[in-house]
Amino acid sequence: MELIDGNKIAADVIAELKAEVATLPGRKPSLVLVRVGDDPASVSYVKKKEQAATAIGIDSRVILPPVSITQAELEKLIDQLNADRGVDAILVQSPLPKHIDELQIFRRIAPGKDVDGLGTMNLGKVAQDDANGFVSCTPAGIIELLTRSGVDLKGQHVVVLGRSLLVGKPVALLALQKKSNATVTICHSATRDLPAITRTADVLIAAIGRPEFVTADMVKPGAVVIDVGINRVPDPAKKTGYRLVGDVHFASVAPLAGKITPVPGGVGPMTVAMLMKNTLKAYRQQKPSE
Ligand code: NAP
């Protein structure tokens, strides 16, 4: 078994981006992160995104609207950021409070600044094999991890567990694109006899949000296993009172997998790195104003 080290690969990507940003004349790329409320996971993700931006030389700013913000007020904020020529990239951290229609907010972000790639235009471009758009950061990070780990998807059977807008659907589309050329199966909560399908996977991507759901009997020996899940399970022995586990039961699956990502330290850091890559792309696609 080979461990796919997401921390190391993400650090490589970040070093490459830092070198690229250092060569840019004039103003630096700018990223605005919008976080509504104090969801602990969101607080931690936004902090990591800010730290990565600083390390690379990307100007980042965090806007913290109160949890009571209305749909109209949040849309107005997005409109202002869309119109601001000094802002290249906008990321609205998910999840938003229940009273906000998240999809409408994602759709509101100008396609050229939609670095999380969740708006209609950018998701459509993924379906159209159009490389000019922004690919959602977690799916893009998964493909980058596979590529940099020497996994060629051509002709491989990729099984994706989960069909969310954020992960499952776009990663399935990316694996299906001509440049990846995989054969793709997508599973969800209504899929019958899941283990029979997952056992046929050359590459298994688990994105369901169920702690340690994928067990050894569901995995073909030698398969590449990508664990997207980030689940907090209670653990009194930890200072925080919880520990992070993936959607894969790592202890039983790792010995038989060909390659596997750990949680934490697998897909998570790649999500952050891809956000930075997309921000630089957004900057390059806009006409920088001095
Ligand atoms: P989500 O929106 O809740 O979607 C979960 C998907 O899994 C749904 O399509 C659901 O099916 C399917 N599912 C749930 N239970 C299932 C079961 N027992 N069998 C088969 N399919 C099942 O979650 P998400 O946003 O995609 O996130 C998934 C996980 O990835 C979470 O743990 C999340 O924290 C993590 N995540 C990590 C990163 C990262 O950077 N590493 C980024 C994003 C998300 P239905 O559609 O039928 O309901």
CSV table of C-alpha atoms and ligand atoms in Angstrom, one decimal:
chain,number,residue,atom,x,y,z
A,1,MET,CA,0.0,0.0,0.0
A,2,GLU,CA,1.2,3.5,-0.8
A,3,LEU,CA,-0.1,6.5,1.2
A,4,ILE,CA,-1.0,9.4,-1.0
A,5,ASP,CA,0.3,12.4,1.0
A,6,GLY,CA,-2.0,15.3,0.4
A,7,ASN,CA,-0.1,17.6,2.6
A,8,LYS,CA,3.1,17.1,0.6
A,9,ILE,CA,1.4,17.4,-2.8
A,10,ALA,CA,-0.5,20.5,-1.7
A,11,ALA,CA,2.7,22.0,-0.4
A,12,ASP,CA,4.3,21.4,-3.9
A,13,VAL,CA,1.3,23.1,-5.6
A,14,ILE,CA,1.5,26.1,-3.2
A,15,ALA,CA,5.3,26.4,-3.7
A,16,GLU,CA,4.7,26.5,-7.5
A,17,LEU,CA,2.0,29.1,-7.1
A,18,LYS,CA,4.2,31.2,-4.8
A,19,ALA,CA,7.0,31.2,-7.4
A,20,GLU,CA,4.5,32.3,-10.1
A,21,VAL,CA,2.9,35.1,-8.0
A,22,ALA,CA,6.4,36.4,-7.2
A,23,THR,CA,6.8,37.2,-10.9
A,24,LEU,CA,3.6,39.1,-11.3
A,25,PRO,CA,4.0,42.9,-12.0
A,26,GLY,CA,1.6,45.3,-10.3
A,27,ARG,CA,-1.1,44.4,-7.9
A,28,LYS,CA,-1.3,40.9,-6.6
A,29,PRO,CA,-4.3,38.5,-7.1
A,30,SER,CA,-7.1,39.2,-4.6
A,31,LEU,CA,-9.4,36.7,-3.0
A,32,VAL,CA,-12.5,37.5,-0.9
A,33,LEU,CA,-13.7,34.9,1.5
A,34,VAL,CA,-17.2,35.3,2.8
A,35,ARG,CA,-18.1,33.3,5.9
A,36,VAL,CA,-21.6,33.6,7.5
A,37,GLY,CA,-21.9,32.5,11.1
A,38,ASP,CA,-19.5,30.6,13.3
A,39,ASP,CA,-19.8,26.9,12.2
A,40,PRO,CA,-16.5,25.5,13.7
A,41,ALA,CA,-15.5,23.6,10.6
A,42,SER,CA,-16.1,26.7,8.4
A,43,VAL,CA,-14.0,28.8,10.8
A,44,SER,CA,-11.1,26.3,10.5
A,45,TYR,CA,-11.4,26.0,6.7
A,46,VAL,CA,-11.5,29.8,6.1
A,47,LYS,CA,-8.5,30.2,8.4
A,48,LYS,CA,-6.5,27.6,6.3
A,49,LYS,CA,-7.5,29.4,3.1
A,50,GLU,CA,-6.3,32.7,4.5
A,51,GLN,CA,-3.0,31.2,5.6
A,52,ALA,CA,-2.4,29.6,2.2
A,53,ALA,CA,-3.2,32.9,0.5
A,54,THR,CA,-0.7,34.8,2.7
A,55,ALA,CA,2.0,32.1,2.1
A,56,ILE,CA,1.6,32.5,-1.7
A,57,GLY,CA,1.4,36.3,-1.8
A,58,ILE,CA,-2.3,36.5,-2.7
A,59,ASP,CA,-4.2,39.3,-1.0
A,60,SER,CA,-7.1,37.8,0.9
A,61,ARG,CA,-9.8,39.4,2.9
A,62,VAL,CA,-12.5,37.8,5.0
A,63,ILE,CA,-15.9,39.2,5.3
A,64,LEU,CA,-18.0,38.0,8.2
A,65,PRO,CA,-21.6,38.9,7.8
A,66,PRO,CA,-23.8,38.2,10.8
A,67,VAL,CA,-25.8,34.9,10.8
A,68,SER,CA,-28.9,37.0,10.7
A,69,ILE,CA,-28.1,38.4,7.2
A,70,THR,CA,-31.0,38.1,4.8
A,71,GLN,CA,-30.9,36.5,1.3
A,72,ALA,CA,-31.3,40.0,-0.2
A,73,GLU,CA,-28.5,41.5,1.8
A,74,LEU,CA,-26.1,38.6,1.0
A,75,GLU,CA,-27.0,38.9,-2.7
A,76,LYS,CA,-26.3,42.6,-2.5
A,77,LEU,CA,-22.9,41.9,-1.0
A,78,ILE,CA,-22.1,39.5,-3.8
A,79,ASP,CA,-23.2,42.1,-6.4
A,80,GLN,CA,-20.8,44.6,-4.8
A,81,LEU,CA,-17.9,42.2,-4.9
A,82,ASN,CA,-18.8,41.2,-8.5
A,83,ALA,CA,-18.6,44.9,-9.5
A,84,ASP,CA,-15.3,45.6,-7.6
A,85,ARG,CA,-12.5,45.5,-10.1
A,86,GLY,CA,-10.0,45.0,-7.3
A,87,VAL,CA,-11.5,41.6,-6.4
A,88,ASP,CA,-10.5,38.7,-8.7
A,89,ALA,CA,-12.0,35.8,-6.8
A,90,ILE,CA,-15.0,35.2,-4.4
A,91,LEU,CA,-15.5,32.2,-2.2
A,92,VAL,CA,-18.6,31.9,-0.1
A,93,GLN,CA,-17.9,29.2,2.5
A,94,SER,CA,-20.5,26.5,2.6
A,95,PRO,CA,-22.7,25.6,4.5
A,96,LEU,CA,-24.7,28.8,4.8
A,97,PRO,CA,-27.4,29.2,7.4
A,98,LYS,CA,-30.7,27.3,6.7
A,99,HIS,CA,-32.7,30.5,5.8
A,100,ILE,CA,-30.3,31.3,2.9
A,101,ASP,CA,-30.8,29.7,-0.5
A,102,GLU,CA,-27.2,28.5,-1.0
A,103,LEU,CA,-27.6,27.7,-4.7
A,104,GLN,CA,-28.9,31.1,-5.5
A,105,ILE,CA,-25.9,32.6,-3.8
A,106,PHE,CA,-23.5,30.4,-5.8
A,107,ARG,CA,-25.3,31.3,-9.0
A,108,ARG,CA,-25.0,35.0,-8.1
A,109,ILE,CA,-21.2,35.1,-8.1
A,110,ALA,CA,-19.9,36.4,-11.5
A,111,PRO,CA,-18.6,33.4,-13.5
A,112,GLY,CA,-15.2,35.0,-13.8
A,113,LYS,CA,-14.8,35.3,-10.1
A,114,ASP,CA,-16.5,32.0,-9.1
A,115,VAL,CA,-13.4,30.2,-8.0
A,116,ASP,CA,-15.3,27.5,-6.2
A,117,GLY,CA,-16.9,26.7,-9.5
A,118,LEU,CA,-20.3,26.0,-8.1
A,119,GLY,CA,-22.3,28.4,-10.3
A,120,THR,CA,-24.2,27.3,-13.3
A,121,MET,CA,-21.7,28.5,-15.9
A,122,ASN,CA,-18.7,26.9,-14.4
A,123,LEU,CA,-20.4,23.6,-13.7
A,124,GLY,CA,-21.7,23.7,-17.2
A,125,LYS,CA,-18.2,24.2,-18.6
A,126,VAL,CA,-17.0,21.0,-16.7
A,127,ALA,CA,-19.8,19.1,-18.4
A,128,GLN,CA,-18.7,20.6,-21.8
A,129,ASP,CA,-15.0,19.7,-21.3
A,130,ASP,CA,-14.2,23.4,-21.4
A,131,ALA,CA,-11.0,24.1,-19.5
A,132,ASN,CA,-11.6,27.9,-19.4
A,133,GLY,CA,-14.0,27.6,-16.5
A,134,PHE,CA,-13.3,27.1,-12.8
A,135,VAL,CA,-13.5,23.5,-11.5
A,136,SER,CA,-14.8,23.2,-8.0
A,137,CYS,CA,-11.8,23.0,-5.6
A,138,THR,CA,-12.3,19.6,-4.0
A,139,PRO,CA,-13.0,17.7,-7.2
A,140,ALA,CA,-10.1,19.5,-8.9
A,141,GLY,CA,-7.9,18.6,-5.9
A,142,ILE,CA,-8.9,14.9,-6.2
A,143,ILE,CA,-7.8,14.8,-9.9
A,144,GLU,CA,-4.6,16.7,-9.1
A,145,LEU,CA,-3.8,14.2,-6.3
A,146,LEU,CA,-4.4,11.3,-8.7
A,147,THR,CA,-2.3,12.8,-11.5
A,148,ARG,CA,0.6,13.7,-9.2
A,149,SER,CA,0.5,10.2,-7.7
A,150,GLY,CA,1.0,8.7,-11.1
A,151,VAL,CA,-2.6,7.3,-11.4
A,152,ASP,CA,-3.7,7.3,-15.0
A,153,LEU,CA,-7.5,7.1,-15.1
A,154,LYS,CA,-7.7,6.1,-18.8
A,155,GLY,CA,-9.9,3.0,-19.1
A,156,GLN,CA,-10.2,2.6,-15.3
A,157,HIS,CA,-13.4,2.0,-13.6
A,158,VAL,CA,-14.0,4.9,-11.2
A,159,VAL,CA,-16.7,4.5,-8.7
A,160,VAL,CA,-17.9,7.7,-7.0
A,161,LEU,CA,-19.9,7.4,-3.8
A,162,GLY,CA,-22.1,10.5,-3.4
A,163,ARG,CA,-23.7,12.8,-6.0
A,164,SER,CA,-23.4,16.2,-4.3
A,165,LEU,CA,-23.0,19.4,-6.3
A,166,LEU,CA,-19.8,20.1,-4.3
A,167,VAL,CA,-18.0,16.8,-4.8
A,168,GLY,CA,-19.7,13.7,-6.2
A,169,LYS,CA,-21.1,15.1,-9.5
A,170,PRO,CA,-18.2,17.3,-10.6
A,171,VAL,CA,-15.6,14.7,-9.8
A,172,ALA,CA,-17.5,12.1,-11.8
A,173,LEU,CA,-17.7,14.5,-14.7
A,174,LEU,CA,-14.0,15.3,-14.5
A,175,ALA,CA,-13.1,11.6,-14.5
A,176,LEU,CA,-15.4,11.2,-17.5
A,177,GLN,CA,-13.8,14.0,-19.5
A,178,LYS,CA,-11.8,12.9,-22.6
A,179,LYS,CA,-8.6,14.0,-21.0
A,180,SER,CA,-9.2,11.5,-18.1
A,181,ASN,CA,-11.1,8.9,-20.1
A,182,ALA,CA,-12.3,6.8,-17.2
A,183,THR,CA,-15.5,4.7,-17.1
A,184,VAL,CA,-17.6,6.2,-14.3
A,185,THR,CA,-20.3,4.9,-12.0
A,186,ILE,CA,-22.0,7.2,-9.5
A,187,CYS,CA,-23.6,5.7,-6.4
A,188,HIS,CA,-26.0,7.4,-3.9
A,189,SER,CA,-28.3,6.6,-1.1
A,190,ALA,CA,-30.8,4.7,-3.3
A,191,THR,CA,-28.1,2.6,-5.0
A,192,ARG,CA,-28.8,-1.1,-4.6
A,193,ASP,CA,-26.1,-3.6,-3.5
A,194,LEU,CA,-23.4,-0.9,-3.1
A,195,PRO,CA,-20.6,-3.3,-2.1
A,196,ALA,CA,-21.0,-5.3,-5.3
A,197,ILE,CA,-20.4,-2.1,-7.3
A,198,THR,CA,-17.6,-0.7,-5.2
A,199,ARG,CA,-15.8,-4.0,-5.4
A,200,THR,CA,-15.5,-3.4,-9.2
A,201,ALA,CA,-13.8,-0.1,-8.7
A,202,ASP,CA,-10.2,0.4,-9.8
A,203,VAL,CA,-10.5,3.9,-8.2
A,204,LEU,CA,-13.0,4.4,-5.4
A,205,ILE,CA,-13.8,8.0,-4.4
A,206,ALA,CA,-15.9,8.2,-1.2
A,207,ALA,CA,-17.8,11.4,-0.6
A,208,ILE,CA,-20.8,10.6,1.5
A,209,GLY,CA,-20.2,12.1,4.9
A,210,ARG,CA,-20.7,8.8,6.8
A,211,PRO,CA,-17.8,8.0,9.2
A,212,GLU,CA,-15.8,4.9,8.2
A,213,PHE,CA,-18.6,3.6,6.0
A,214,VAL,CA,-16.4,1.9,3.4
A,215,THR,CA,-15.0,-1.3,4.8
A,216,ALA,CA,-12.5,-3.8,3.5
A,217,ASP,CA,-15.2,-6.1,2.1
A,218,MET,CA,-16.3,-3.2,-0.2
A,219,VAL,CA,-12.9,-2.7,-1.8
A,220,LYS,CA,-11.1,-4.7,-4.6
A,221,PRO,CA,-7.5,-5.5,-3.6
A,222,GLY,CA,-5.1,-3.1,-5.2
A,223,ALA,CA,-7.7,-0.4,-5.8
A,224,VAL,CA,-6.9,3.3,-5.4
A,225,VAL,CA,-9.0,4.7,-2.6
A,226,ILE,CA,-9.7,8.4,-2.3
A,227,ASP,CA,-11.4,9.4,1.0
A,228,VAL,CA,-13.1,12.8,0.7
A,229,GLY,CA,-15.1,12.5,3.9
A,230,ILE,CA,-14.3,14.7,6.9
A,231,ASN,CA,-16.4,13.6,9.9
A,232,ARG,CA,-16.0,14.6,13.5
A,233,VAL,CA,-16.6,11.7,15.9
A,234,PRO,CA,-16.7,12.1,19.6
A,235,ASP,CA,-13.5,11.2,21.3
A,236,PRO,CA,-13.1,12.0,25.0
A,237,ALA,CA,-9.4,11.2,24.9
A,238,LYS,CA,-8.8,14.2,22.6
A,239,LYS,CA,-8.5,17.8,23.9
A,240,THR,CA,-11.0,18.9,21.3
A,241,GLY,CA,-13.5,16.2,22.4
A,242,TYR,CA,-13.5,14.7,18.9
A,243,ARG,CA,-11.3,13.2,16.2
A,244,LEU,CA,-11.5,13.5,12.4
A,245,VAL,CA,-12.3,10.4,10.4
A,246,GLY,CA,-13.0,9.9,6.7
A,247,ASP,CA,-15.8,8.0,4.9
A,248,VAL,CA,-13.4,5.0,4.7
A,249,HIS,CA,-12.4,2.6,7.5
A,250,PHE,CA,-8.8,3.3,7.1
A,251,ALA,CA,-7.4,0.6,9.3
A,252,SER,CA,-9.1,-2.3,7.5
A,253,VAL,CA,-9.0,-0.8,3.9
A,254,ALA,CA,-5.4,0.5,3.8
A,255,PRO,CA,-3.7,-2.9,4.0
A,256,LEU,CA,-5.4,-4.1,0.8
A,257,ALA,CA,-5.5,-0.8,-1.2
A,258,GLY,CA,-3.0,-0.1,-3.8
A,259,LYS,CA,-2.9,3.6,-2.9
A,260,ILE,CA,-5.0,5.4,-0.3
A,261,THR,CA,-5.5,9.0,1.1
A,262,PRO,CA,-5.5,9.5,4.8
A,263,VAL,CA,-7.9,11.8,6.7
A,264,PRO,CA,-6.7,14.3,7.7
A,265,GLY,CA,-3.9,15.0,5.3
A,266,GLY,CA,-5.4,13.7,2.0
A,267,VAL,CA,-8.0,15.6,0.0
A,268,GLY,CA,-8.5,18.5,2.5
A,269,PRO,CA,-5.2,20.3,1.8
A,270,MET,CA,-5.7,19.9,-1.9
A,271,THR,CA,-9.0,21.8,-1.7
A,272,VAL,CA,-7.2,24.8,-0.3
A,273,ALA,CA,-4.4,24.5,-2.9
A,274,MET,CA,-6.8,24.4,-5.8
A,275,LEU,CA,-8.6,27.5,-4.5
A,276,MET,CA,-5.3,29.3,-4.7
A,277,LYS,CA,-4.7,28.0,-8.2
A,278,ASN,CA,-8.2,29.1,-9.3
A,279,THR,CA,-7.6,32.5,-7.8
A,280,LEU,CA,-4.5,33.0,-9.8
A,281,LYS,CA,-6.4,31.9,-12.9
A,282,ALA,CA,-9.1,34.4,-12.2
A,283,TYR,CA,-6.5,37.1,-11.8
A,284,ARG,CA,-5.0,36.2,-15.1
A,285,GLN,CA,-8.3,36.1,-16.9
A,286,GLN,CA,-9.3,39.6,-15.7
A,287,LYS,CA,-7.6,42.8,-16.7
A,288,PRO,CA,-5.6,43.6,-13.6
A,289,SER,CA,-6.3,47.2,-12.5
A,290,GLU,CA,-3.4,48.9,-11.0
B,1,NAP,P1,-23.5,15.7,0.9
B,1,NAP,O1,-23.9,17.0,0.2
B,1,NAP,O2,-24.2,15.4,2.2
B,1,NAP,O3,-23.8,14.5,-0.1
B,1,NAP,C1,-23.6,13.2,0.4
B,1,NAP,C2,-23.9,12.3,-0.8
B,1,NAP,O4,-23.6,10.9,-0.3
B,1,NAP,C3,-25.3,12.3,-1.3
B,1,NAP,O5,-25.3,12.2,-2.7
B,1,NAP,C4,-25.9,11.1,-0.7
B,1,NAP,O6,-26.9,10.5,-1.5
B,1,NAP,C5,-24.8,10.1,-0.6
B,1,NAP,N1,-24.9,9.2,0.5
B,1,NAP,C6,-25.2,9.4,1.8
B,1,NAP,N2,-25.3,8.3,2.5
B,1,NAP,C7,-25.1,7.3,1.6
B,1,NAP,C8,-25.1,5.8,1.7
B,1,NAP,N3,-25.3,5.2,2.9
B,1,NAP,N4,-24.8,5.1,0.6
B,1,NAP,C9,-24.6,5.7,-0.6
B,1,NAP,N5,-24.6,7.1,-0.7
B,1,NAP,C10,-24.9,7.8,0.4
B,1,NAP,O7,-22.0,15.7,1.2
B,1,NAP,P2,-20.7,16.4,0.4
B,1,NAP,O8,-20.8,17.8,0.5
B,1,NAP,O9,-20.6,15.8,-0.9
B,1,NAP,O10,-19.5,15.9,1.4
B,1,NAP,C11,-19.3,14.5,1.6
B,1,NAP,C12,-18.1,14.4,2.6
B,1,NAP,O11,-17.0,15.0,2.1
B,1,NAP,C13,-18.4,15.0,3.9
B,1,NAP,O12,-17.8,14.3,4.9
B,1,NAP,C14,-17.7,16.4,3.8
B,1,NAP,O13,-17.4,16.9,5.1
B,1,NAP,C15,-16.5,16.0,3.0
B,1,NAP,N6,-16.0,17.1,2.2
B,1,NAP,C16,-14.6,17.2,2.3
B,1,NAP,C17,-14.0,18.2,1.6
B,1,NAP,C18,-12.5,18.3,1.6
B,1,NAP,O14,-11.9,19.3,1.2
B,1,NAP,N7,-11.8,17.2,1.9
B,1,NAP,C19,-14.7,19.1,0.8
B,1,NAP,C20,-16.1,18.9,0.7
B,1,NAP,C21,-16.7,17.9,1.5
B,1,NAP,P3,-28.3,11.2,-1.9
B,1,NAP,O15,-28.0,12.2,-2.9
B,1,NAP,O16,-29.1,10.1,-2.3
B,1,NAP,O17,-28.8,11.8,-0.6
